[in-house]
Short mmCIF file of N, CA and C and ligand atoms in Angstrom, two decimals:
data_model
loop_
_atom_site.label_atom_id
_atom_site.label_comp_id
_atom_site.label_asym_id
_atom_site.label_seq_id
_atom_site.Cartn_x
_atom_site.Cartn_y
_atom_site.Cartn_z
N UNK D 5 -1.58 -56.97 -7.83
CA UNK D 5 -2.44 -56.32 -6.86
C UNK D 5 -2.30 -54.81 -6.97
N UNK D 6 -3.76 -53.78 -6.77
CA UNK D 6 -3.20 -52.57 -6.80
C UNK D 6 -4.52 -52.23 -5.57
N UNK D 7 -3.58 -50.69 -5.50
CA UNK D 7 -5.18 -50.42 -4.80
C UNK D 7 -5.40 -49.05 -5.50
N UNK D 8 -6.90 -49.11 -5.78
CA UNK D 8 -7.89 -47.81 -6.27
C UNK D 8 -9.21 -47.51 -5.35
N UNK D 9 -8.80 -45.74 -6.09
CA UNK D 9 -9.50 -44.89 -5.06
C UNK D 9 -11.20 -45.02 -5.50
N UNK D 10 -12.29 -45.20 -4.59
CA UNK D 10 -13.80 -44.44 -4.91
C UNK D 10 -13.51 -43.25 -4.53
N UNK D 11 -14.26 -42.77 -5.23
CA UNK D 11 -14.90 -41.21 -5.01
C UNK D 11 -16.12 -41.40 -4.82
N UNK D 12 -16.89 -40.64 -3.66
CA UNK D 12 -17.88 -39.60 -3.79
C UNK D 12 -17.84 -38.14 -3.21
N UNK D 13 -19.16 -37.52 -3.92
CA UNK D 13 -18.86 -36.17 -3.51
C UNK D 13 -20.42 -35.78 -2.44
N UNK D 14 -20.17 -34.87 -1.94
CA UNK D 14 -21.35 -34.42 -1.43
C UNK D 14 -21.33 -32.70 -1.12
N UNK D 15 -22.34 -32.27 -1.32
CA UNK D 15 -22.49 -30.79 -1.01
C UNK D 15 -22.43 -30.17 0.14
N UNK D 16 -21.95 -29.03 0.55
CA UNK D 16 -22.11 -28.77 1.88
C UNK D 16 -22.85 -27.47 1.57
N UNK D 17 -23.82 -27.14 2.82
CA UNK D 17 -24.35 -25.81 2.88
C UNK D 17 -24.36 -25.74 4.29
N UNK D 18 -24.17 -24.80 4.46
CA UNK D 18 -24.07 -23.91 5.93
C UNK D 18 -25.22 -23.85 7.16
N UNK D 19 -26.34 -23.63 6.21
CA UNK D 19 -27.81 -23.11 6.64
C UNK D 19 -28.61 -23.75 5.85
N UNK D 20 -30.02 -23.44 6.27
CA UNK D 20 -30.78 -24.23 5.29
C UNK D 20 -31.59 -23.36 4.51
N UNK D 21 -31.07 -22.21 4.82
CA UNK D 21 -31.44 -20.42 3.68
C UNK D 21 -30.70 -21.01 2.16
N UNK D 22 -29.53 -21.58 2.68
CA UNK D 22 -28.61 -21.69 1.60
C UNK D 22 -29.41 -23.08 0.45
N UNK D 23 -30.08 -23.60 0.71
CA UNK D 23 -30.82 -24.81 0.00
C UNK D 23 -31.77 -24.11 -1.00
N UNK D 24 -32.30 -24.89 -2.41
CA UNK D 24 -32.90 -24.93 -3.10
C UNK D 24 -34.37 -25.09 -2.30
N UNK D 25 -35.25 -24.65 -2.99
CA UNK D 25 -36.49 -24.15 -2.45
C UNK D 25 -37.47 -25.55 -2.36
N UNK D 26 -37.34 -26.66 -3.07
CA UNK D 26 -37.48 -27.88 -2.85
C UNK D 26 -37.11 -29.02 -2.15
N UNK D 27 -35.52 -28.51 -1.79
CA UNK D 27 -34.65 -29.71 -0.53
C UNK D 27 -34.49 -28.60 0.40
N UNK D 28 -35.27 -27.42 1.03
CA UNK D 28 -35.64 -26.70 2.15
C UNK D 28 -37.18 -27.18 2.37
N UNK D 29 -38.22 -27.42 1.83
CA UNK D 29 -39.30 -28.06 1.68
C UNK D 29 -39.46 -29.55 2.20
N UNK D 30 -38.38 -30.50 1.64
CA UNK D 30 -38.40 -31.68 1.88
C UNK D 30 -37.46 -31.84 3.66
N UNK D 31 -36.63 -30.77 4.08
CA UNK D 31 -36.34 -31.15 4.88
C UNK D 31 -37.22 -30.44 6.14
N UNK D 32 -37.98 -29.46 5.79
CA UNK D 32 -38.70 -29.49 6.89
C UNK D 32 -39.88 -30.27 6.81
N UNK D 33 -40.47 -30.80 5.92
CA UNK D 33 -41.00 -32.27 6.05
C UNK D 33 -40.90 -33.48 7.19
N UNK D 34 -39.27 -33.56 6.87
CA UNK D 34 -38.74 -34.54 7.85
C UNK D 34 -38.43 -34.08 9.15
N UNK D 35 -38.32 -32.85 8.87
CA UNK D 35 -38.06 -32.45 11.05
C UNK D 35 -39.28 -32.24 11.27
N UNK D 36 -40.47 -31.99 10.91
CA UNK D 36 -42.00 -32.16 11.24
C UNK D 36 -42.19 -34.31 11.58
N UNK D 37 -41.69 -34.57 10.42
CA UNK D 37 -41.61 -35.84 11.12
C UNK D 37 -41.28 -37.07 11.78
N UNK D 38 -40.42 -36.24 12.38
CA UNK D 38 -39.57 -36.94 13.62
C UNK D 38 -40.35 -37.03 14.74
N UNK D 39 -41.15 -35.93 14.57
CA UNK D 39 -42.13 -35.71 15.79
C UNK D 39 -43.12 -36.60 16.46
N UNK D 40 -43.28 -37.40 15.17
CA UNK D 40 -43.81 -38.68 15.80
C UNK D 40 -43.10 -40.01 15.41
N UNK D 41 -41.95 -39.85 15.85
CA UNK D 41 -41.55 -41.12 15.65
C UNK D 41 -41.62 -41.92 16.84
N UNK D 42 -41.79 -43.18 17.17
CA UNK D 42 -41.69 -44.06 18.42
C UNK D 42 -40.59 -44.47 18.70
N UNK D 43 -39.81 -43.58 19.55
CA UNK D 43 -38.32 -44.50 19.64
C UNK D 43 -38.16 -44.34 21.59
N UNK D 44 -39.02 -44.53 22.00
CA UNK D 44 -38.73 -44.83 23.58
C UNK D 44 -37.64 -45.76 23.78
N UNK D 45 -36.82 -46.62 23.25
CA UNK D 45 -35.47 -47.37 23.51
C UNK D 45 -34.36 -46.26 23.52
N UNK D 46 -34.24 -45.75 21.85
CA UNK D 46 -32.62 -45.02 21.88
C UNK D 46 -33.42 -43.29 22.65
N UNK D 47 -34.32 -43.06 22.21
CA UNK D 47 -34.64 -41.89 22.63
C UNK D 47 -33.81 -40.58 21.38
N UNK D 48 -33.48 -41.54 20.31
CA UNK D 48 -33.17 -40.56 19.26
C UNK D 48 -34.38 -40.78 17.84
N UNK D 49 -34.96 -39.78 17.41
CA UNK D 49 -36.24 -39.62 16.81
C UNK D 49 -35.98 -39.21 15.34
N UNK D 50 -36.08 -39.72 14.81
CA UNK D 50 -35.37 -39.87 13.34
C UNK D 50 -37.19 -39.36 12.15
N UNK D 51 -36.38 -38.18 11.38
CA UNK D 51 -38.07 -38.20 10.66
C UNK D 51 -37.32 -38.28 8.90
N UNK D 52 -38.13 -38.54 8.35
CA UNK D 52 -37.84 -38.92 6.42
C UNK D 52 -38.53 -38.27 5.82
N UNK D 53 -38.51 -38.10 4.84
CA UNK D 53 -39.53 -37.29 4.20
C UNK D 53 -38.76 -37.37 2.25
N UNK D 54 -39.90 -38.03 1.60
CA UNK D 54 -39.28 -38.65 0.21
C UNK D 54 -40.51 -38.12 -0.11
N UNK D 55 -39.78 -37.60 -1.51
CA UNK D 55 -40.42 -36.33 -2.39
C UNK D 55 -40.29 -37.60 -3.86
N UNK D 56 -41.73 -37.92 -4.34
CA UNK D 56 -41.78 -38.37 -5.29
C UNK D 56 -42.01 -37.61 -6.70
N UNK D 57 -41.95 -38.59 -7.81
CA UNK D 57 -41.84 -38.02 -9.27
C UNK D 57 -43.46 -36.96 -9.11
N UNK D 58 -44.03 -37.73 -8.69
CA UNK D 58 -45.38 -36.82 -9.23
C UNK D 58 -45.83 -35.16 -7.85
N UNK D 59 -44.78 -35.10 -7.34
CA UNK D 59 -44.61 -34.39 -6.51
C UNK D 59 -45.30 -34.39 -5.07
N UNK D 60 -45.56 -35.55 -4.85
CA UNK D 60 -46.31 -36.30 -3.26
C UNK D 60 -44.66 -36.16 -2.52
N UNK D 61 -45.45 -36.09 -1.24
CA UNK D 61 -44.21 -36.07 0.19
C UNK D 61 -44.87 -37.07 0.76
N UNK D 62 -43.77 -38.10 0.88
CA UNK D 62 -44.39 -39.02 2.02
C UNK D 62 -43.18 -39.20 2.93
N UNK D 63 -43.98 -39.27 4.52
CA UNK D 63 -43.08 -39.03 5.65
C UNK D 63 -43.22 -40.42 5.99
N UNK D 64 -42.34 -40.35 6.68
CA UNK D 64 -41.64 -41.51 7.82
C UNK D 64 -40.88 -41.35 8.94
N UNK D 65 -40.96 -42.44 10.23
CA UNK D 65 -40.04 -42.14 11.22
C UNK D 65 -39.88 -42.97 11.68
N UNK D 66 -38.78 -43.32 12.96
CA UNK D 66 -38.13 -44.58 13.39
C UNK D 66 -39.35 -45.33 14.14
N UNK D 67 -39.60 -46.31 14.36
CA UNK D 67 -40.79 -47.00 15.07
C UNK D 67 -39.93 -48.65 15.28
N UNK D 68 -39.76 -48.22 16.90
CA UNK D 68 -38.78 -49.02 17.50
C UNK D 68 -39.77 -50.74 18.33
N UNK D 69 -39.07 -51.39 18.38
CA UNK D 69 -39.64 -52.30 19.52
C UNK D 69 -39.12 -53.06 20.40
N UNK D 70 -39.66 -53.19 21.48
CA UNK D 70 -38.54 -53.66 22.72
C UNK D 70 -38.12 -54.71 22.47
N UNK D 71 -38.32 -56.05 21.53
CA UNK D 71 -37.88 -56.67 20.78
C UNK D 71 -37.09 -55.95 19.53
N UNK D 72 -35.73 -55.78 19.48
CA UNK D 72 -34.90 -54.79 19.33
C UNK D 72 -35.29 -54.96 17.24
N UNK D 73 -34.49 -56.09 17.14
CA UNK D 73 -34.53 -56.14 14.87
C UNK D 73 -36.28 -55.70 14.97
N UNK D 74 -37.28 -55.96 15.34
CA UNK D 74 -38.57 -55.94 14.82
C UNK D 74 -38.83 -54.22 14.29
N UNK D 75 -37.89 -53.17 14.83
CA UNK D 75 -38.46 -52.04 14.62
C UNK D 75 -38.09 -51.96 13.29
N UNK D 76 -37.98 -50.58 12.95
CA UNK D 76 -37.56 -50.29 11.82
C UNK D 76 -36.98 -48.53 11.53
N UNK D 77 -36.13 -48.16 10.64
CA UNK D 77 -35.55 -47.19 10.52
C UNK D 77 -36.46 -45.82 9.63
N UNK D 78 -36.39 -44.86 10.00
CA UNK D 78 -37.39 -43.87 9.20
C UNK D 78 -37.33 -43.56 8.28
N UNK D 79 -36.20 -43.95 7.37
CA UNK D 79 -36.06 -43.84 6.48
C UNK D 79 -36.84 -44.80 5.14
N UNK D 80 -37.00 -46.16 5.85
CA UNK D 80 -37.72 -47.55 5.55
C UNK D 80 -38.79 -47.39 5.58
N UNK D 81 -39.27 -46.81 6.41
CA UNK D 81 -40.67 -46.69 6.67
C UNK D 81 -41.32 -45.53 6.03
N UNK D 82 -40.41 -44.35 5.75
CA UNK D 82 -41.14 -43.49 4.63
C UNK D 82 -40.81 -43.79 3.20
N UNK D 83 -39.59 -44.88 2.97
CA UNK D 83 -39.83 -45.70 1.22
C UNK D 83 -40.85 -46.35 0.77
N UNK D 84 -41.16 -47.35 2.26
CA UNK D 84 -41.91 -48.36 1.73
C UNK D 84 -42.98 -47.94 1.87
N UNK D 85 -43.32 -46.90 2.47
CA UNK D 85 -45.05 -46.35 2.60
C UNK D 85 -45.12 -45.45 1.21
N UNK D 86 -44.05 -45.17 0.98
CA UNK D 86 -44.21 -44.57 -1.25
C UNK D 86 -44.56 -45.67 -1.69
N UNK D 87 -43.72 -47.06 -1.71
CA UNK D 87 -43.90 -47.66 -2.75
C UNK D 87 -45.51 -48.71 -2.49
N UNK D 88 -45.65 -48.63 -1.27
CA UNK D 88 -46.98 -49.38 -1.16
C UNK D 88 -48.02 -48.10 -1.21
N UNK D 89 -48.14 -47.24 -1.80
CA UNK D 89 -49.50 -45.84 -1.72
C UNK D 89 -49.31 -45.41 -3.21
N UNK D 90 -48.28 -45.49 -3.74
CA UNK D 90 -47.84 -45.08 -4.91
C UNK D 90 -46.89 -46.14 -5.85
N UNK D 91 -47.12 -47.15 -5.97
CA UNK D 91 -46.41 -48.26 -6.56
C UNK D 91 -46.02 -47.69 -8.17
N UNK D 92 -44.93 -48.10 -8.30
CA UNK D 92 -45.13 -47.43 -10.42
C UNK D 92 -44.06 -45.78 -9.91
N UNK D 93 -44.34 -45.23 -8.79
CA UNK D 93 -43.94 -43.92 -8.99
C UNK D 93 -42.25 -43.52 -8.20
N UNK D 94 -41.60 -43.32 -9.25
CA UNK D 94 -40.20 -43.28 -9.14
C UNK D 94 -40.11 -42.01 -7.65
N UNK D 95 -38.66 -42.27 -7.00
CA UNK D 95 -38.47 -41.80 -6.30
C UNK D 95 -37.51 -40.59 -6.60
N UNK D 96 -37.54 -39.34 -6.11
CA UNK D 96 -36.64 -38.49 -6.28
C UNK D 96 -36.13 -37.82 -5.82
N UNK D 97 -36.56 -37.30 -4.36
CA UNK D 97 -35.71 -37.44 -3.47
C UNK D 97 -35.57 -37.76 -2.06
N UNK D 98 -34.77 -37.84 -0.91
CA UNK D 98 -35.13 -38.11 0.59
C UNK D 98 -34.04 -36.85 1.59
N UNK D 99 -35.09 -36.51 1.91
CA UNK D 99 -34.71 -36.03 3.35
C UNK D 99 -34.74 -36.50 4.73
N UNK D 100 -33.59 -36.62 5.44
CA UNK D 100 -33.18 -37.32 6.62
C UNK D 100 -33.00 -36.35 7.61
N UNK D 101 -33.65 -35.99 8.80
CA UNK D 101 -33.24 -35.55 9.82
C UNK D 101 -33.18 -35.75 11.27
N UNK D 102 -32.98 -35.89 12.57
CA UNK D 102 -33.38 -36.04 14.00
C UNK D 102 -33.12 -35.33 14.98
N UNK D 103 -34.06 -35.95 16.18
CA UNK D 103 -33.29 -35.31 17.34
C UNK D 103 -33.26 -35.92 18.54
N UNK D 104 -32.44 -35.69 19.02
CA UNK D 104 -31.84 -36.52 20.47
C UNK D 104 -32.38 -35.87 20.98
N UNK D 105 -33.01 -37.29 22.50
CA UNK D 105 -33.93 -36.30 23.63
C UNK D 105 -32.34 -35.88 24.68
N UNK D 106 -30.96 -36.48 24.64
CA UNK D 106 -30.20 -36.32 25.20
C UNK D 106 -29.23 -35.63 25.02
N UNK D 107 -28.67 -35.39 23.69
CA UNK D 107 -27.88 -33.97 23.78
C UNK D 107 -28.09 -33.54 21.77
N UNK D 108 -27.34 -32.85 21.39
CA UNK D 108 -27.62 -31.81 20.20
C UNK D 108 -27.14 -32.51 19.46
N UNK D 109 -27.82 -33.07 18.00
CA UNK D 109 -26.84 -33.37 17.16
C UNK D 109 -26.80 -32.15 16.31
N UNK D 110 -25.20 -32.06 16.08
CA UNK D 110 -24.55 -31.13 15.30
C UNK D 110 -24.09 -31.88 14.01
N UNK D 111 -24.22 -32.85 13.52
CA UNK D 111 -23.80 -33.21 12.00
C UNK D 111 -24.51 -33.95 11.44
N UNK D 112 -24.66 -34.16 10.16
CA UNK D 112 -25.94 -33.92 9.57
C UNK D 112 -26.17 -36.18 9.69
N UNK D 113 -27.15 -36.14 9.83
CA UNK D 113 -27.86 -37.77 10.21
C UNK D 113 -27.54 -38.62 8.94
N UNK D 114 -27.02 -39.41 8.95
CA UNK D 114 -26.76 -40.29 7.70
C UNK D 114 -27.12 -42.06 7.97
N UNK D 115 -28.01 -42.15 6.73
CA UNK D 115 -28.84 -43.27 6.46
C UNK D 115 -27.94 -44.83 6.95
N UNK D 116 -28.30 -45.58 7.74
CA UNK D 116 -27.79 -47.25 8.11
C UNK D 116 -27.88 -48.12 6.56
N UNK D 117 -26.80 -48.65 6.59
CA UNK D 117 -26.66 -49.30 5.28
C UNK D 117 -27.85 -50.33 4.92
N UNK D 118 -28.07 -50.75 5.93
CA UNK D 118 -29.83 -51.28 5.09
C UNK D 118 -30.73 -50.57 4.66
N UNK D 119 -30.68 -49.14 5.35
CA UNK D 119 -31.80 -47.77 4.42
C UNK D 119 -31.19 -47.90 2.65
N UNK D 120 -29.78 -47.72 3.16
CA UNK D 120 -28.56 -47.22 2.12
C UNK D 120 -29.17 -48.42 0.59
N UNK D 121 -29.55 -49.68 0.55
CA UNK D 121 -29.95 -50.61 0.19
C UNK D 121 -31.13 -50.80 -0.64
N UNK D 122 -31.61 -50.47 0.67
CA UNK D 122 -33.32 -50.14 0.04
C UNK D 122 -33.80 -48.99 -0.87
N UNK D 123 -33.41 -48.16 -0.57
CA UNK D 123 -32.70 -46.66 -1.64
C UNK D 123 -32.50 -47.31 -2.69
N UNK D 124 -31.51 -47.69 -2.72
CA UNK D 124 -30.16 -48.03 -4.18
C UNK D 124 -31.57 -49.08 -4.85
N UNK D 125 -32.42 -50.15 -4.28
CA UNK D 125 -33.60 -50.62 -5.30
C UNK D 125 -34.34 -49.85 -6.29
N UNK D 126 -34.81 -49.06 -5.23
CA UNK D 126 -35.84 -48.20 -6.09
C UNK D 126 -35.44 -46.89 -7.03
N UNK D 127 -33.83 -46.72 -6.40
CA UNK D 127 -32.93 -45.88 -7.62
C UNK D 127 -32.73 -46.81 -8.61
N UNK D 128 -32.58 -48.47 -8.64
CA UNK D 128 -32.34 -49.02 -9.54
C UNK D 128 -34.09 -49.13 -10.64
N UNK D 129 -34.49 -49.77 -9.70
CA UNK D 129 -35.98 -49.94 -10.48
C UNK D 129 -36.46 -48.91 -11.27
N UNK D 130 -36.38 -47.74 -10.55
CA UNK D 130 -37.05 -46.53 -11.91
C UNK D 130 -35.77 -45.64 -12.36
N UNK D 131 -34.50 -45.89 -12.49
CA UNK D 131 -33.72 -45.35 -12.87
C UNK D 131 -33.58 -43.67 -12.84
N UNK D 132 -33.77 -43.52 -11.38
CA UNK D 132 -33.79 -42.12 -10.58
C UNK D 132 -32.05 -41.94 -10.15
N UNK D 133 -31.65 -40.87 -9.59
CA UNK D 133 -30.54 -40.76 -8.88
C UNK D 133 -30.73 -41.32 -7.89
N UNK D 134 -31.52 -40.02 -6.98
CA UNK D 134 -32.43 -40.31 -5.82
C UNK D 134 -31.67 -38.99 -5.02
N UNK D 135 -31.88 -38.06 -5.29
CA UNK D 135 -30.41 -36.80 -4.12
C UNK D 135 -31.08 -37.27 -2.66
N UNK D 136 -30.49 -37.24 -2.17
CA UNK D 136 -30.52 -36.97 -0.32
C UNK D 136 -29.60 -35.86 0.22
N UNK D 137 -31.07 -35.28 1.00
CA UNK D 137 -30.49 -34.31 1.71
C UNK D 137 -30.45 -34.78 3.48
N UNK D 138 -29.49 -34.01 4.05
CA UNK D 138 -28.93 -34.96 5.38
C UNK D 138 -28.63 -33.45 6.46
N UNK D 139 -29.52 -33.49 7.42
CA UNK D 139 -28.88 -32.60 8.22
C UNK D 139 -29.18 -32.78 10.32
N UNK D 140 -28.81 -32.55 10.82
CA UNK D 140 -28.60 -32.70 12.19
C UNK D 140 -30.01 -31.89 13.02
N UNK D 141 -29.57 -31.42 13.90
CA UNK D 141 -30.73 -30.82 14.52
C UNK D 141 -29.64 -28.96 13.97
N UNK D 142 -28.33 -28.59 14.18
CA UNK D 142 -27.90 -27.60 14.01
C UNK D 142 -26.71 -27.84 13.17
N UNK D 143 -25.47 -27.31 12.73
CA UNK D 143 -24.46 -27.74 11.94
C UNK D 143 -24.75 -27.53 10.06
N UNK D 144 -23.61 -28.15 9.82
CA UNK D 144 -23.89 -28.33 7.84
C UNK D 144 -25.05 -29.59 7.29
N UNK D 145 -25.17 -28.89 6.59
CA UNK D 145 -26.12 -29.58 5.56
C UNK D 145 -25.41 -30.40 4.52
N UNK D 146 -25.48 -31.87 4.15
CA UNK D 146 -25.34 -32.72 2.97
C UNK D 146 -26.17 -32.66 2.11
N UNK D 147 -26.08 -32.31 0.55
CA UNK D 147 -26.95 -33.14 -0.08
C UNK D 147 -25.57 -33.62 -1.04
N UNK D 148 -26.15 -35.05 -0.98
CA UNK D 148 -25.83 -36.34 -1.86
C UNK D 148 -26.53 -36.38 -3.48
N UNK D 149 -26.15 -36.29 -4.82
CA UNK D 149 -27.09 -35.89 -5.76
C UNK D 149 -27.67 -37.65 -6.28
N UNK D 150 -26.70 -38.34 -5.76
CA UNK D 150 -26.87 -39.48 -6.48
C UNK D 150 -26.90 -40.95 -5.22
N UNK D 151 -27.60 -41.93 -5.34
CA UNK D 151 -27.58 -42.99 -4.20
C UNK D 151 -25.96 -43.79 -4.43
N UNK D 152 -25.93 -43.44 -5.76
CA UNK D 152 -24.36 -44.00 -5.86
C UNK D 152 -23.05 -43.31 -5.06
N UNK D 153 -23.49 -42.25 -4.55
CA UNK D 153 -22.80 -41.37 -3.72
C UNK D 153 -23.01 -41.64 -2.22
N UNK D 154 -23.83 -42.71 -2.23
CA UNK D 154 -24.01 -43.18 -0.83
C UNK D 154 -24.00 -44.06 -0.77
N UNK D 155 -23.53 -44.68 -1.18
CA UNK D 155 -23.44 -46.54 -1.22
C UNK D 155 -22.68 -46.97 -2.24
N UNK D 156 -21.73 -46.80 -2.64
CA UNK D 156 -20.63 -46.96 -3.58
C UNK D 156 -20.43 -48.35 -3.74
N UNK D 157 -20.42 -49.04 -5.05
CA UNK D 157 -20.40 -50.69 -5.25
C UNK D 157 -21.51 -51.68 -4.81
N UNK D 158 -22.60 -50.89 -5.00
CA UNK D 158 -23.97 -51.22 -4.10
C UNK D 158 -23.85 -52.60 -5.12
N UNK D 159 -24.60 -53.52 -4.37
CA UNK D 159 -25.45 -54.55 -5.09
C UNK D 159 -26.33 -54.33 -5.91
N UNK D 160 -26.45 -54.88 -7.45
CA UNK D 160 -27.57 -54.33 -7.66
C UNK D 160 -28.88 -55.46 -8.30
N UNK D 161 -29.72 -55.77 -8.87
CA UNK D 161 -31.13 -56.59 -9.14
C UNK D 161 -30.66 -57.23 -10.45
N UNK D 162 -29.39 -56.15 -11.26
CA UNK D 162 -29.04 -56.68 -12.51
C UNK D 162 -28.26 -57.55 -12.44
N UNK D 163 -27.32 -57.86 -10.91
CA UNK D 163 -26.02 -58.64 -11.25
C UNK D 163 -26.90 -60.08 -10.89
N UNK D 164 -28.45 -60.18 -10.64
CA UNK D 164 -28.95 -61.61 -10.96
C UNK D 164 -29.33 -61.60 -12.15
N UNK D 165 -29.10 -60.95 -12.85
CA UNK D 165 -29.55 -61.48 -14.77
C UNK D 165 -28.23 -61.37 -15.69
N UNK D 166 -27.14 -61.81 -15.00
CA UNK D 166 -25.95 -61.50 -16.04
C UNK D 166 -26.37 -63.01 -17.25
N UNK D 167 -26.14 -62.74 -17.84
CA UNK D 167 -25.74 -64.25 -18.76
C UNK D 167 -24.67 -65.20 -18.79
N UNK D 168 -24.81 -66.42 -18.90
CA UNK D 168 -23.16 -67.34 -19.07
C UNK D 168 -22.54 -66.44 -20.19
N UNK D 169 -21.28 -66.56 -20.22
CA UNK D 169 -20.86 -66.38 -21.41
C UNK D 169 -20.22 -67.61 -21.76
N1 THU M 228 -32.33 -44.72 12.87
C1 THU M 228 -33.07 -44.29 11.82
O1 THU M 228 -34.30 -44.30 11.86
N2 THU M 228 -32.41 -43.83 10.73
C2 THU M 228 -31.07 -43.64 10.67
O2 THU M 228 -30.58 -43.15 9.67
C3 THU M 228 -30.22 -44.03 11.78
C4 THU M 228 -30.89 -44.78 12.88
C5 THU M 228 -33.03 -45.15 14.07
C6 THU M 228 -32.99 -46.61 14.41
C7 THU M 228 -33.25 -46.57 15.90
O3 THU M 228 -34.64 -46.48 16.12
C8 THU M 228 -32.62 -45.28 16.36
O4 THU M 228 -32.49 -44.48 15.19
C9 THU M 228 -31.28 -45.43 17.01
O5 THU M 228 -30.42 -46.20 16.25
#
């Protein structure tokens, strides 16, 4: 028996002056679209915003229902509205942000392991990284360069085609 370490790494930036002129782009994307997200249950408003290969932004946001599993996460809802508008077109990157109608978030919003999932597909399918950038309403900024940096030992589509040996 032993035990071994994962690593991942992630970036920190201060501000969002401090960001590349493309994941400052993609994240005000996503704080534009939080704005309409439907979350009258938690009252926390989650917006996405995924920057594809051919350089389309498609947004997303949490859209809750009082029947609680039926909603869905904003992050889900701005993948799967890429891959159903743009099918074929690799993903490259996502921006995650929100805001509480009840107090400030100060650290940067990070994706529920079923987003984390659904990601790691379509990083698998078109053999993208996928960077995510991650930030709060105020506080540091994440960007993640790789989905493997966010989901470490993910499942993946290949371990159903191994062969007998
Ligand atoms: N939520 C997201 O949309 N994305 C996240 O990364 C975390 C959680 C939503 C789900 C639910 O509508 C609300 O935030 C509170 O959990």
């Amino acid at each position: 028996m032993k035990t071994f370490e994962i690593k991942t790494f992630a970036i920190e930036f201060d501000s969002i002056d401090e960001l590349n002129k493309e994941d400052r782009m993609l994240l005000k994307k996503a704080k534009e679209a939080h704005k309409s997200a439907y979350a009258p249950y938690s009252q926390y408003y989650v917006g996405a915003a995924v920057l594809l290969d051919n350089g389309v932004v498609v947004t997303g946001n949490n859209q809750e229902n009082v029947a609680n599993p039926s909603g869905l996460c904003a992050e889900r809802v701005a993948v799967f509205a890429a891959s159903a508008n743009y099918p074929g077109v690799p993903i490259k990157a996502i921006a995650i942000t929100a805001h509480a109608k009840n107090f400030e978030i100060t650290t940067p919003v990070t994706p529920c392991g079923a987003c984390r999932q659904v990601l790691a597909e379509y990083a698998e399918l078109y053999n993208s990284k996928i960077r995510t950038i991650l930030m709060g309403e105020t506080g540091k900024i994440y960007v993640i360069e790789s989905i493997s940096g966010l989901l470490p030992l993910m499942f993946q589509a290949k371990e159903l085609k191994r062969n007998k040996s």
